[in-house]
Short mmCIF file of C-alpha atoms in Angstrom, two decimals:
data_model
loop_
_atom_site.label_atom_id
_atom_site.label_comp_id
_atom_site.label_asym_id
_atom_site.label_seq_id
_atom_site.Cartn_x
_atom_site.Cartn_y
_atom_site.Cartn_z
CA UNK A 1 3.20 -18.13 6.31
CA UNK A 2 2.32 -17.23 3.23
CA UNK A 3 3.52 -18.95 -1.07
CA UNK A 4 5.80 -15.36 -0.62
CA UNK A 5 7.36 -16.52 2.02
CA UNK A 6 7.99 -19.93 0.91
CA UNK A 7 9.29 -18.55 -2.20
CA UNK A 8 11.87 -16.20 -0.86
CA UNK A 9 12.48 -15.80 3.18
CA UNK A 10 13.34 -18.08 5.59
CA UNK A 11 10.98 -18.85 8.77
CA UNK A 12 11.15 -14.80 8.68
CA UNK A 13 9.59 -11.67 9.73
CA UNK A 14 8.85 -9.25 7.19
CA UNK A 15 6.85 -5.61 6.57
CA UNK A 16 5.66 -4.57 4.08
CA UNK A 17 5.74 -0.44 4.24
CA UNK A 18 5.21 2.59 1.92
CA UNK A 19 5.47 6.30 1.35
CA UNK A 20 3.66 8.46 0.15
CA UNK A 21 4.60 12.29 -0.37
CA UNK A 22 3.04 15.37 1.40
CA UNK A 23 2.44 18.07 -0.68
CA UNK A 24 1.94 21.58 0.05
CA UNK A 25 -0.61 23.73 -1.77
CA UNK A 26 -0.13 26.09 -4.35
CA UNK A 27 -0.97 29.42 -4.06
CA UNK A 28 -1.94 33.18 -6.08
CA UNK A 29 1.81 34.05 -4.83
CA UNK A 30 4.45 33.75 -1.60
CA UNK A 31 6.13 30.28 -0.12
CA UNK A 32 3.19 27.53 0.78
CA UNK A 33 5.49 25.83 1.74
CA UNK A 34 4.79 26.47 5.52
CA UNK A 35 2.02 24.84 4.69
CA UNK A 36 3.66 21.66 5.14
CA UNK A 37 4.40 22.62 8.80
CA UNK A 38 1.16 23.53 10.20
CA UNK A 39 0.70 21.14 13.60
CA UNK A 40 -1.42 18.42 12.69
CA UNK A 41 -3.85 17.85 15.78
CA UNK A 42 -4.00 14.13 15.91
CA UNK A 43 0.31 14.14 16.86
CA UNK A 44 0.46 18.29 18.17
CA UNK A 45 -0.49 17.23 21.85
CA UNK A 46 0.91 16.11 24.95
CA UNK A 47 1.26 12.51 23.68
CA UNK A 48 1.35 10.56 20.22
CA UNK A 49 -1.63 8.29 19.77
CA UNK A 50 -1.64 5.22 18.17
CA UNK A 51 0.06 4.30 15.11
CA UNK A 52 -0.92 0.45 15.34
CA UNK A 53 -4.86 -0.98 13.53
CA UNK A 54 -5.01 -4.68 13.71
CA UNK A 55 -5.98 -5.27 9.39
CA UNK A 56 -6.87 -8.40 9.68
CA UNK A 57 -8.30 -8.93 12.56
CA UNK A 58 -11.10 -6.65 11.36
CA UNK A 59 -14.29 -7.69 10.42
CA UNK A 60 -14.87 -5.68 6.95
CA UNK A 61 -16.79 -6.46 3.79
CA UNK A 62 -17.46 -10.67 3.70
CA UNK A 63 -19.01 -12.11 1.42
CA UNK A 64 -18.92 -15.98 0.97
CA UNK A 65 -14.86 -16.16 1.33
CA UNK A 66 -13.99 -13.76 -0.19
CA UNK A 67 -13.57 -10.34 2.10
CA UNK A 68 -12.08 -6.46 2.03
CA UNK A 69 -10.75 -5.45 5.23
CA UNK A 70 -9.29 -1.97 5.42
CA UNK A 71 -7.68 0.79 7.40
CA UNK A 72 -8.44 4.10 7.14
CA UNK A 73 -9.03 7.28 8.39
CA UNK A 74 -11.45 6.03 10.34
CA UNK A 75 -9.93 3.72 12.06
CA UNK A 76 -6.42 4.64 12.27
CA UNK A 77 -6.51 8.79 12.66
CA UNK A 78 -3.29 8.95 12.04
CA UNK A 79 -3.11 7.41 8.61
CA UNK A 80 -3.97 10.78 6.55
CA UNK A 81 -1.68 10.27 3.44
CA UNK A 82 -2.27 6.62 3.20
CA UNK A 83 -5.01 3.31 3.06
CA UNK A 84 -4.29 0.57 2.26
CA UNK A 85 -6.76 -3.06 2.33
CA UNK A 86 -6.06 -6.38 3.02
CA UNK A 87 -8.24 -8.80 0.16
CA UNK A 88 -9.14 -12.25 -0.33
CA UNK A 89 -10.75 -13.09 -3.74
CA UNK A 90 -11.48 -16.92 -4.07
CA UNK A 91 -10.62 -19.42 -6.65
CA UNK A 92 -12.94 -18.08 -9.73
CA UNK A 93 -14.11 -14.87 -7.75
CA UNK A 94 -14.12 -11.30 -9.63
CA UNK A 95 -13.99 -7.65 -7.65
CA UNK A 96 -16.21 -6.13 -10.86
CA UNK A 97 -14.80 -3.30 -13.04
CA UNK A 98 -14.46 -0.44 -11.02
CA UNK A 99 -12.57 2.82 -10.63
CA UNK A 100 -11.06 5.45 -7.60
CA UNK A 101 -11.63 8.93 -8.67
CA UNK A 102 -9.27 10.35 -5.18
CA UNK A 103 -7.07 7.77 -5.52
CA UNK A 104 -3.82 5.49 -7.24
CA UNK A 105 -4.07 1.90 -6.01
CA UNK A 106 -0.70 -0.03 -5.65
CA UNK A 107 -0.87 -3.62 -4.31
CA UNK A 108 1.53 -6.62 -3.47
CA UNK A 109 0.62 -10.29 -4.10
CA UNK A 110 0.99 -12.17 -1.30
CA UNK A 111 -0.68 -15.48 -1.67
CA UNK A 112 -2.36 -17.28 -5.06
CA UNK A 113 -2.96 -15.97 -8.17
CA UNK A 114 -4.39 -12.59 -9.85
CA UNK A 115 -5.03 -10.89 -12.86
CA UNK A 116 -6.24 -7.99 -12.90
CA UNK A 117 -7.26 -5.95 -16.50
CA UNK A 118 -6.69 -2.08 -16.44
CA UNK A 119 -8.43 0.41 -18.94
CA UNK A 120 -7.22 3.84 -18.90
CA UNK A 121 -8.51 6.88 -20.32
CA UNK A 122 -6.74 7.03 -23.59
CA UNK A 123 -8.39 3.60 -24.47
CA UNK A 124 -5.63 1.48 -24.01
CA UNK A 125 -5.85 -1.31 -21.59
CA UNK A 126 -3.56 -4.25 -20.57
CA UNK A 127 -4.07 -7.30 -18.82
CA UNK A 128 -1.70 -9.30 -16.86
CA UNK A 129 -0.83 -12.90 -14.56
CA UNK A 130 0.07 -12.02 -10.89
CA UNK A 131 1.80 -14.98 -8.55
CA UNK A 132 3.33 -13.62 -4.56
CA UNK A 133 5.54 -10.89 -4.83
CA UNK A 134 4.64 -9.25 -8.22
CA UNK A 135 3.43 -5.18 -7.96
CA UNK A 136 0.68 -3.27 -10.01
CA UNK A 137 -0.14 0.24 -10.07
CA UNK A 138 -3.43 1.85 -11.49
CA UNK A 139 -3.13 5.37 -11.40
CA UNK A 140 -6.66 7.50 -10.81
CA UNK A 141 -9.77 7.38 -13.11
CA UNK A 142 -8.36 3.92 -14.20
CA UNK A 143 -11.08 1.63 -14.42
CA UNK A 144 -9.67 -2.35 -13.64
CA UNK A 145 -11.24 -5.63 -12.72
CA UNK A 146 -9.44 -8.12 -10.34
CA UNK A 147 -9.73 -12.10 -11.09
CA UNK A 148 -8.65 -15.29 -9.28
CA UNK A 149 -6.81 -17.33 -10.44
CA UNK A 150 -6.26 -21.64 -10.22
CA UNK A 151 -8.14 -23.43 -7.49
CA UNK A 152 -6.60 -21.98 -4.68
CA UNK A 153 -7.71 -18.45 -3.02
CA UNK A 154 -5.43 -15.26 -3.28
CA UNK A 155 -4.79 -12.68 -1.09
CA UNK A 156 -3.17 -9.42 -1.60
CA UNK A 157 -2.55 -5.59 0.24
CA UNK A 158 -4.09 -2.83 -1.40
CA UNK A 159 -2.86 1.18 -1.04
CA UNK A 160 -3.75 4.09 -1.76
CA UNK A 161 -2.19 7.32 -2.13
CA UNK A 162 -5.17 9.07 -0.09
CA UNK A 163 -6.45 7.94 3.88
CA UNK A 164 -9.72 9.05 3.39
CA UNK A 165 -10.21 6.77 1.00
CA UNK A 166 -12.44 3.82 1.07
CA UNK A 167 -12.09 0.97 -0.29
CA UNK A 168 -16.40 0.73 -0.30
CA UNK A 169 -17.08 4.18 -1.82
CA UNK A 170 -15.73 2.75 -5.33
CA UNK A 171 -17.31 3.67 -7.87
CA UNK A 172 -18.20 -0.25 -8.84
CA UNK A 173 -19.84 -0.49 -12.07
CA UNK A 174 -23.53 -2.81 -11.53
CA UNK A 175 -23.91 0.04 -8.74
CA UNK A 176 -23.98 2.22 -11.97
CA UNK A 177 -25.48 0.47 -14.73
CA UNK A 178 -28.45 -0.71 -11.54
CA UNK A 179 -29.79 2.60 -11.61
CA UNK A 180 -29.10 3.79 -14.73
CA UNK A 181 -33.01 3.44 -16.02
CA UNK A 182 -33.09 0.60 -19.09
CA UNK A 183 -34.37 2.82 -22.26
CA UNK A 184 -31.39 5.09 -21.54
CA UNK A 185 -28.91 2.07 -20.84
CA UNK A 186 -30.76 0.16 -24.45
CA UNK A 187 -29.92 4.11 -26.03
CA UNK A 188 -26.61 4.44 -24.64
CA UNK A 189 -25.99 0.87 -25.79
CA UNK A 190 -27.78 0.80 -29.26
CA UNK A 191 -29.59 -2.32 -27.90
CA UNK A 192 -32.97 -3.26 -26.84
CA UNK A 193 -34.58 -2.81 -23.22
CA UNK A 194 -34.59 -6.84 -22.91
CA UNK A 195 -30.98 -6.77 -23.17
CA UNK A 196 -30.89 -5.59 -19.33
CA UNK A 197 -33.43 -7.82 -17.93
CA UNK A 198 -31.13 -9.79 -15.77
CA UNK A 199 -28.68 -7.03 -14.39
CA UNK A 200 -28.23 -6.10 -10.98
CA UNK A 201 -30.51 -3.65 -9.30
CA UNK A 202 -27.79 -3.18 -6.22
CA UNK A 203 -23.99 -3.31 -6.71
CA UNK A 204 -22.21 -6.63 -6.88
CA UNK A 205 -18.83 -6.13 -5.51
CA UNK A 206 -17.52 -9.34 -5.15
CA UNK A 207 -19.09 -11.64 -8.87
CA UNK A 208 -18.76 -15.48 -8.63
CA UNK A 209 -18.46 -17.20 -11.74
CA UNK A 210 -15.39 -20.15 -13.45
CA UNK A 211 -12.60 -19.93 -13.33
CA UNK A 212 -10.58 -18.18 -15.69
CA UNK A 213 -8.94 -20.00 -18.31
CA UNK A 214 -5.27 -20.03 -18.47
CA UNK A 215 -5.18 -18.40 -21.90
CA UNK A 216 -5.81 -13.98 -21.52
CA UNK A 217 -8.73 -13.01 -23.18
CA UNK A 218 -8.69 -10.35 -26.59
CA UNK A 219 -11.02 -7.44 -26.61
CA UNK A 220 -13.52 -6.63 -28.58
CA UNK A 221 -11.11 -3.73 -29.46
CA UNK A 222 -8.07 -6.15 -30.02
CA UNK A 223 -4.36 -4.97 -27.95
CA UNK A 224 -4.13 -1.78 -27.75
CA UNK A 225 -1.11 -1.70 -24.99
CA UNK A 226 0.24 1.52 -23.05
CA UNK A 227 3.17 3.10 -22.90
CA UNK A 228 4.41 1.79 -19.63
CA UNK A 229 3.23 -1.74 -18.11
CA UNK A 230 0.98 -1.72 -14.67
CA UNK A 231 3.17 -5.02 -13.38
CA UNK A 232 6.94 -4.82 -11.71
CA UNK A 233 8.05 -8.16 -10.44
CA UNK A 234 9.41 -7.20 -7.22
CA UNK A 235 10.20 -10.16 -5.25
CA UNK A 236 12.65 -11.23 -8.37
CA UNK A 237 14.48 -8.93 -8.21
CA UNK A 238 18.01 -9.05 -5.88
CA UNK A 239 17.71 -7.10 -2.90
CA UNK A 240 18.41 -3.95 -2.68
CA UNK A 241 20.51 -3.86 0.01
CA UNK A 242 22.06 -6.83 2.25
CA UNK A 243 23.24 -5.96 6.16
CA UNK A 244 24.14 -7.37 9.34
CA UNK A 245 20.37 -8.45 9.96
CA UNK A 246 18.53 -8.63 7.10
CA UNK A 247 17.96 -7.47 3.63
CA UNK A 248 15.10 -5.41 1.68
CA UNK A 249 13.60 -5.35 -1.80
CA UNK A 250 12.78 -1.45 -2.78
CA UNK A 251 10.62 -0.57 -6.02
CA UNK A 252 9.22 3.56 -6.72
CA UNK A 253 9.25 5.56 -9.78
CA UNK A 254 12.92 4.20 -10.99
CA UNK A 255 12.40 1.03 -11.15
CA UNK A 256 8.75 0.91 -11.61
CA UNK A 257 7.85 3.96 -13.93
CA UNK A 258 3.96 4.31 -13.95
CA UNK A 259 3.49 4.34 -10.18
CA UNK A 260 4.28 7.96 -9.65
CA UNK A 261 3.16 8.70 -5.82
CA UNK A 262 3.54 5.20 -4.12
CA UNK A 263 6.73 3.39 -3.58
CA UNK A 264 7.48 -0.31 -1.66
CA UNK A 265 9.58 -1.89 -0.15
CA UNK A 266 10.08 -5.08 1.82
CA UNK A 267 12.21 -5.61 4.94
CA UNK A 268 12.83 -8.73 6.03
CA UNK A 269 14.88 -8.59 9.53
CA UNK A 270 17.02 -11.56 11.36
CA UNK A 271 16.03 -12.35 15.17
CA UNK A 272 17.38 -9.69 17.34
CA UNK A 273 17.90 -7.83 14.38
CA UNK A 274 17.58 -3.43 14.46
CA UNK A 275 16.52 -1.88 11.53
CA UNK A 276 18.49 1.78 12.45
CA UNK A 277 16.87 5.54 13.04
CA UNK A 278 15.57 6.68 10.64
CA UNK A 279 13.10 8.92 9.33
CA UNK A 280 11.68 10.23 5.39
CA UNK A 281 12.25 13.41 4.40
CA UNK A 282 9.13 13.60 1.49
CA UNK A 283 6.81 11.25 3.06
CA UNK A 284 4.67 9.25 5.18
CA UNK A 285 4.82 5.86 6.27
CA UNK A 286 2.60 2.68 6.13
CA UNK A 287 3.78 -0.71 7.29
CA UNK A 288 1.97 -4.40 6.85
CA UNK A 289 3.26 -7.37 8.73
CA UNK A 290 3.34 -10.40 6.36
CA UNK A 291 4.47 -12.80 9.01
CA UNK A 292 6.11 -12.68 12.73
CA UNK A 293 6.02 -9.53 14.94
CA UNK A 294 8.08 -6.24 15.60
CA UNK A 295 8.11 -3.86 18.23
CA UNK A 296 8.56 -0.20 16.22
CA UNK A 297 8.90 2.89 18.28
CA UNK A 298 7.55 6.70 16.70
CA UNK A 299 9.93 9.93 18.04
CA UNK A 300 7.45 13.02 18.16
CA UNK A 301 9.54 16.47 19.08
CA UNK A 302 9.92 17.25 22.92
CA UNK A 303 10.51 13.87 24.35
CA UNK A 304 7.38 12.35 22.97
CA UNK A 305 7.70 9.11 21.84
CA UNK A 306 4.97 5.99 21.23
CA UNK A 307 5.82 2.09 21.09
CA UNK A 308 3.93 -0.62 19.42
CA UNK A 309 4.17 -4.30 18.94
CA UNK A 310 3.36 -5.35 15.24
CA UNK A 311 2.24 -8.58 14.48
CA UNK A 312 1.29 -10.56 11.40
CA UNK A 313 -1.79 -8.75 9.97
CA UNK A 314 -0.83 -5.80 11.51
CA UNK A 315 -0.40 -2.18 10.37
CA UNK A 316 1.22 0.58 11.38
CA UNK A 317 1.74 4.71 10.20
CA UNK A 318 4.61 6.94 10.46
CA UNK A 319 3.68 10.36 10.06
CA UNK A 320 6.21 12.70 7.69
CA UNK A 321 7.01 14.48 10.54
CA UNK A 322 8.09 11.57 13.16
CA UNK A 323 10.96 9.13 13.25
CA UNK A 324 10.40 5.33 12.94
CA UNK A 325 12.57 2.59 14.22
CA UNK A 326 12.10 -0.75 14.08
CA UNK A 327 13.37 -4.13 16.33
CA UNK A 328 12.83 -7.79 15.41
CA UNK A 329 11.96 -9.69 19.37
CA UNK A 330 11.12 -13.08 18.49
CA UNK A 331 13.52 -15.98 17.29
CA UNK A 332 12.82 -16.09 13.57
CA UNK A 333 13.27 -13.65 11.08
CA UNK A 334 10.13 -10.78 10.34
CA UNK A 335 8.76 -10.29 6.95
CA UNK A 336 7.61 -6.77 6.71
CA UNK A 337 6.24 -4.31 4.18
CA UNK A 338 6.38 -0.59 4.12
CA UNK A 339 5.14 1.99 1.54
CA UNK A 340 5.74 5.36 1.33
CA UNK A 341 4.06 8.25 -0.22
CA UNK A 342 6.48 9.02 -2.83
CA UNK A 343 7.72 8.66 -7.08
CA UNK A 344 11.40 8.11 -4.99
CA UNK A 345 12.32 6.05 -1.88
CA UNK A 346 13.85 8.13 0.19
CA UNK A 347 15.41 7.81 3.66
CA UNK A 348 17.93 10.09 5.93
CA UNK A 349 19.17 6.94 7.98
CA UNK A 350 21.14 8.20 11.64
CA UNK A 351 24.06 6.35 10.99
CA UNK A 352 25.17 8.11 7.80
CA UNK A 353 23.75 11.26 9.24
CA UNK A 354 26.28 11.33 11.95
CA UNK A 355 29.12 9.56 10.62
CA UNK A 356 28.95 13.35 8.11
CA UNK A 357 28.29 15.69 10.53
CA UNK A 358 31.94 17.55 11.78
CA UNK A 359 32.59 15.42 14.72
CA UNK A 360 32.91 18.17 16.97
CA UNK A 361 29.20 18.79 16.34
CA UNK A 362 28.35 14.94 18.00
CA UNK A 363 31.02 15.09 20.88
CA UNK A 364 31.89 18.57 21.60
CA UNK A 365 28.59 19.71 21.56
CA UNK A 366 25.96 17.10 22.03
CA UNK A 367 27.68 15.31 24.58
CA UNK A 368 28.47 17.99 26.19
CA UNK A 369 25.13 19.18 26.51
CA UNK A 370 24.07 15.73 27.30
CA UNK A 371 26.30 15.40 30.57
CA UNK A 372 25.65 18.97 31.69
CA UNK A 373 22.13 17.79 31.89
CA UNK A 374 23.24 15.23 33.67
#
């Protein structure tokens, strides 16, 4: 598998999970919380829709040995709160300077080494080097560059806090400058028009060049560091939870303060293990399977449910209103990643909820009702 598996996991099934909040719009008066309860036509039908997409098997954008493959509402209509991209850069390649006007970016490095430079609207900037297991977060509107370091390709997963956002609809520096008259560029930068003769006329997207030097280059303005770093070494931390059947690493704004809209989880499940019944009260959940495969069941109201098998490179999505159940299928542990769309990671686990209930609520009422139905 990846360097990440070799570093942290046995022969494992690992999932990467994310979450992000669903925020109701504010009106001029009255309680607008009902806006969060309007039925979603995608999930309100008699049968639940698919919540699986084979991300790494999709085509995406390929330039040389670099690629970007995305999962948005176009590919997976249920995923309205979060979008994701699987991106690979070859040695010396760069995802050119760009920015997202409508989405923040959260990333998890799977393989190789990546150097990022991010520029904030207040003029601060930061350059960081990443290895497998590291995380970055760029708020909306922060320009950034991604470069592959070393002599091996790098592979990372990007998450955006807007399911309608497309990686291929970003604002790229070459796209902007290439469509600006040279006379205006000369006036803007105080340079002769001849300085822009070799400027690309179309978006470059992936730029190929020499492998960057090991030592980071100092910006022309010198270092003006931001108050909050954009980097977090997630997998260098001890597991947040160790339980029968697996381990779990988490990161949210408590440990990574700049990450105000997305939280992440690495979940490793042993053979036959179960991620107990649970739900997120404030967030949608986005899954990416790093290795292995897993059976996921999504529960809705009125007895509706749907089960999908997610394999390595697949994406799963569970909306806030519905409940997921994860089961490891084969003989090896599963590294898996979850993202939730919220600054703080919060879930309700069925066993802990049941233990906090008065016994008569469960024993006298629920089970007697079940017997009566039978």
